[in-house]
Short mmCIF file of C-alpha atoms and ligand atoms in Angstrom, two decimals:
data_model
loop_
_atom_site.label_atom_id
_atom_site.label_comp_id
_atom_site.label_asym_id
_atom_site.label_seq_id
_atom_site.Cartn_x
_atom_site.Cartn_y
_atom_site.Cartn_z
CA MET A 53 36.92 46.73 3.63
CA TYR A 54 34.55 48.92 5.83
CA ILE A 55 37.28 49.80 8.22
CA LYS A 56 39.22 50.92 5.30
CA TYR A 57 36.73 53.46 4.05
CA ILE A 58 36.44 54.92 7.66
CA ILE A 59 40.15 55.33 7.87
CA LEU A 60 40.12 57.08 4.44
CA TYR A 61 37.28 59.20 5.40
CA GLN A 62 39.09 60.25 8.52
CA ILE A 63 42.29 61.14 6.61
CA LEU A 64 40.20 63.11 4.27
CA MET A 65 38.60 65.11 7.05
CA ILE A 66 41.89 65.83 8.43
CA LEU A 67 43.09 67.01 5.10
CA LEU A 68 40.09 69.33 4.71
CA PHE A 69 40.59 70.56 8.22
CA PHE A 70 44.14 71.69 7.30
CA THR A 71 43.05 73.15 3.89
CA GLU A 72 40.50 75.17 5.81
CA ILE A 73 42.86 76.80 8.21
CA THR A 74 45.46 77.64 5.55
CA PRO A 75 46.84 79.97 4.42
CA LEU A 76 49.15 80.92 7.17
CA VAL A 77 50.61 84.47 6.89
CA GLU A 78 54.32 84.69 7.87
CA PHE A 79 55.85 88.16 7.78
CA THR A 80 59.47 88.14 6.87
CA ASN A 81 60.47 91.70 6.59
CA ILE A 82 59.19 95.35 6.62
CA LYS A 83 61.05 98.17 4.93
CA CYS A 84 60.37 101.91 5.27
CA THR A 85 61.81 104.62 3.08
CA SER A 86 61.50 108.35 3.33
CA PHE A 87 62.04 110.49 0.16
CA ASP A 88 62.17 113.85 1.86
CA LYS A 89 63.74 113.76 5.26
CA LYS A 90 63.08 117.29 6.03
CA TYR A 91 59.23 116.40 5.60
CA ASN A 92 59.05 113.12 7.40
CA ASP A 93 61.46 110.36 8.61
CA PHE A 94 61.11 107.03 10.17
CA GLU A 95 62.34 106.89 13.76
CA TYR A 96 62.04 103.19 13.67
CA CYS A 97 60.43 100.48 11.31
CA ARG A 98 60.91 96.99 12.50
CA LEU A 99 59.56 93.38 12.59
CA LYS A 100 60.53 91.81 15.91
CA SER A 101 60.39 88.17 16.87
CA VAL A 102 60.03 87.77 20.62
CA ASN A 103 59.71 84.04 20.55
CA ARG A 104 58.17 81.36 18.16
CA SER A 105 54.58 82.52 18.89
CA PHE A 106 54.91 86.26 19.23
CA LYS A 107 56.06 88.57 16.62
CA TYR A 108 55.09 92.11 16.12
CA MET A 109 55.67 95.30 13.96
CA SER A 110 56.45 98.62 15.19
CA LEU A 111 56.98 101.91 13.24
CA LYS A 112 57.22 105.57 14.01
CA VAL A 113 57.15 108.35 11.45
CA ASN A 114 58.24 111.80 12.49
CA LEU A 115 56.25 114.56 10.79
CA TYR A 116 58.11 117.82 10.46
CA LYS A 117 55.46 119.81 8.57
CA VAL A 118 52.21 119.66 10.47
CA PRO A 119 49.32 119.74 10.22
CA ILE A 120 48.68 117.54 7.25
CA THR A 121 45.41 117.61 5.77
CA LYS A 122 45.83 116.00 2.30
CA VAL A 123 47.02 112.37 2.09
CA LYS A 124 46.96 109.94 -0.72
CA VAL A 125 47.77 106.27 -0.37
CA ASN A 126 48.48 103.99 -3.33
CA PHE A 127 48.73 100.30 -2.05
CA ALA A 128 49.49 97.29 -4.32
CA MET A 129 49.90 93.61 -3.84
CA LEU A 130 52.63 91.90 -5.60
CA LYS A 131 53.53 88.27 -5.77
CA ARG A 132 56.99 86.86 -6.39
CA TYR A 133 57.64 84.82 -9.43
CA SER A 134 61.07 85.65 -10.94
CA GLY A 135 60.94 89.15 -9.31
CA TYR A 136 57.80 90.69 -7.83
CA LYS A 137 54.89 91.02 -10.29
CA PRO A 138 51.56 93.03 -9.71
CA PHE A 139 48.84 90.72 -8.15
CA LEU A 140 45.31 91.70 -7.78
CA TYR A 141 45.13 94.92 -5.90
CA ASN A 142 46.55 98.24 -7.02
CA ILE A 143 44.46 101.00 -5.50
CA THR A 144 44.93 104.67 -4.78
CA VAL A 145 42.80 106.47 -2.31
CA ASP A 146 42.17 109.77 -0.74
CA ALA A 147 42.98 108.74 2.92
CA CYS A 148 41.44 111.98 4.37
CA LYS A 149 38.17 111.37 2.66
CA ILE A 150 38.02 107.71 3.49
CA LEU A 151 38.82 108.26 7.18
CA LYS A 152 35.85 110.38 7.23
CA HIS A 153 33.54 108.02 5.33
CA PRO A 154 35.08 104.62 6.19
CA LYS A 155 32.46 102.59 4.50
CA SER A 156 33.12 104.27 1.14
CA ASN A 157 36.04 101.87 0.39
CA PRO A 158 35.85 98.32 1.95
CA ILE A 159 39.29 97.28 0.66
CA PHE A 160 41.07 100.24 2.40
CA GLY A 161 38.73 99.79 5.48
CA PHE A 162 39.89 96.14 5.81
CA PHE A 163 43.62 97.20 5.64
CA HIS A 164 43.06 100.02 7.98
CA GLY A 165 41.28 97.54 10.35
CA LEU A 166 44.40 95.47 10.49
CA PHE A 167 46.50 98.18 12.22
CA LYS A 168 44.19 100.81 13.58
CA LYS A 169 43.76 99.50 17.16
CA HIS A 170 47.64 99.53 17.46
CA SER A 171 48.06 102.87 15.97
CA ASN A 172 47.42 106.59 16.46
CA MET A 173 46.34 106.74 12.81
CA ASN A 174 42.88 106.10 14.05
CA HIS A 175 41.20 109.47 13.48
CA THR A 176 40.15 111.78 10.72
CA CYS A 177 42.46 114.54 9.25
CA PRO A 178 44.20 116.77 9.88
CA TYR A 179 47.21 114.82 11.41
CA ASP A 180 49.41 117.22 13.61
CA HIS A 181 51.47 114.47 15.31
CA ASP A 182 54.12 111.69 14.60
CA LEU A 183 52.49 108.61 13.35
CA VAL A 184 53.00 105.38 15.32
CA VAL A 185 52.09 101.62 14.96
CA ASP A 186 53.02 100.11 18.27
CA LYS A 187 53.73 96.40 18.65
CA LEU A 188 51.04 95.22 16.26
CA PRO A 189 51.02 91.36 16.75
CA THR A 190 51.41 89.51 13.40
CA SER A 191 49.15 86.83 14.85
CA PHE A 192 46.33 89.49 14.83
CA ILE A 193 46.85 90.10 11.08
CA ASN A 194 46.98 86.30 10.61
CA GLN A 195 43.49 85.90 12.29
CA GLN A 196 42.09 88.71 10.22
CA VAL A 197 43.50 87.62 7.00
CA THR A 198 42.80 83.74 7.44
CA GLY A 199 39.37 82.97 5.99
CA ALA A 200 38.97 86.43 4.55
CA LEU A 201 41.33 85.78 1.66
CA SER A 202 42.40 82.72 -0.28
CA PHE A 203 45.42 83.25 -2.36
CA PRO A 204 47.88 80.82 -3.76
CA HIS A 205 50.73 80.00 -1.47
CA GLY A 206 54.02 81.92 -2.20
CA ASP A 207 55.98 85.04 -1.36
CA TYR A 208 54.15 88.28 -1.43
CA LEU A 209 55.00 92.05 -1.07
CA PHE A 210 52.26 94.54 0.19
CA HIS A 211 53.67 97.85 -1.20
CA SER A 212 52.37 101.25 0.04
CA ASP A 213 53.27 104.65 -1.25
CA TRP A 214 52.28 107.66 0.78
CA PHE A 215 51.63 111.11 -0.70
CA ALA A 216 51.01 114.35 1.18
CA TYR A 217 49.85 117.31 -0.93
CA GLY A 218 50.56 115.33 -4.17
CA VAL A 219 54.11 114.67 -3.26
CA HIS A 220 55.53 111.13 -2.84
CA ARG A 221 56.87 111.13 0.65
CA ALA A 222 57.39 107.66 1.74
CA THR A 223 57.06 103.94 0.90
CA VAL A 224 56.35 101.17 3.24
CA ASP A 225 56.70 97.54 2.22
CA PHE A 226 55.71 94.43 4.09
CA PHE A 227 57.12 91.05 2.87
CA TYR A 228 55.20 87.97 3.79
CA THR A 229 54.79 84.35 2.78
CA LEU A 230 51.50 82.37 2.56
CA SER A 231 51.95 78.77 3.18
C1 LIG B 485 56.35 84.74 24.02
O1 LIG B 485 56.46 86.03 24.52
C2 LIG B 485 55.23 86.62 25.01
C3 LIG B 485 55.52 87.98 25.35
O2 LIG B 485 56.70 88.13 26.20
C4 LIG B 485 54.72 85.81 26.21
O3 LIG B 485 53.55 86.30 26.74
C5 LIG B 485 54.49 84.36 25.77
O4 LIG B 485 54.18 83.51 26.84
C6 LIG B 485 55.70 83.77 25.09
N1 LIG B 485 55.34 82.59 24.51
C7 LIG B 485 56.26 81.50 24.64
C8 LIG B 485 55.62 80.21 23.84
O5 LIG B 485 57.27 81.42 25.19
C1 LIG B 486 49.91 100.73 -9.70
O1 LIG B 486 49.34 101.40 -10.73
C2 LIG B 486 49.94 102.68 -10.99
C3 LIG B 486 49.05 103.43 -12.12
O2 LIG B 486 48.64 102.54 -13.10
C4 LIG B 486 51.34 102.38 -11.52
O3 LIG B 486 51.95 103.69 -11.73
C5 LIG B 486 52.15 101.67 -10.49
O4 LIG B 486 53.47 101.39 -10.93
C6 LIG B 486 51.40 100.45 -9.94
N1 LIG B 486 52.09 99.90 -8.90
C7 LIG B 486 52.64 98.76 -8.80
C8 LIG B 486 53.30 98.40 -7.44
O5 LIG B 486 52.62 98.05 -9.70
C1 LIG B 487 43.48 106.61 18.94
O1 LIG B 487 44.81 106.12 19.49
C2 LIG B 487 45.30 106.84 20.49
C3 LIG B 487 46.70 106.33 20.95
O2 LIG B 487 46.79 104.87 20.81
C4 LIG B 487 44.31 106.67 21.78
O3 LIG B 487 44.84 107.30 22.94
C5 LIG B 487 42.92 107.26 21.34
O4 LIG B 487 41.94 106.81 22.37
C6 LIG B 487 42.44 106.41 19.99
N1 LIG B 487 41.19 107.12 19.57
C7 LIG B 487 40.25 106.38 19.09
C8 LIG B 487 39.14 107.27 18.55
O5 LIG B 487 40.29 105.09 19.06
#
């Protein structure tokens, strides 16, 4: 009888342990779209699996009208049911203002923190060069997100719209699964 309880207790602890370390973020796709190829264009935009444990994202945007001093970003999270539906976040920010005062928007700060160490988008405006995210390991994002967020399992889309001088210039979509 006693032994049975000990075994039950151990099974419970193992289950709790696995509950704690979920969710696991698995990136499945990344999609970049430019709406005015004379203004900006994506040289590349890819998710690459090197092997089972190493997957990374890289993207490069060529900017043809620099310097840029006014940038607005709308980012929204969507969850897939029958089609993607808005889920929790839909925020528009003045990126130049926030880069100057990073603490003014913790949510933007969190997302910027996910890629700024692997990117040259790591300074205040103006931007007078092409933008690069270089081999951002998805495991790094996984580490940052695990524990910080607890969302239901499922397929998600992190959608971002980029505006310069009030004009919609580009969209970058990240598709991922929480399991
Ligand atoms: C996966 O690739 C990375 C980079 O080439 C390498 O450092 C790592 O050892 C590889 N892992 C496995 C399990 O092969
Ligand atoms: C976010 O909100 C804006 C303004 O309400 C809306 O136009 C836009 O479609 C929303 N984005 C998503 C992805 O739902
Ligand atoms: C920003 O990124 C560039 C390119 O990766 C790097 O050379 C530079 O030192 C970084 N600057 C800051 C303030 O981190």
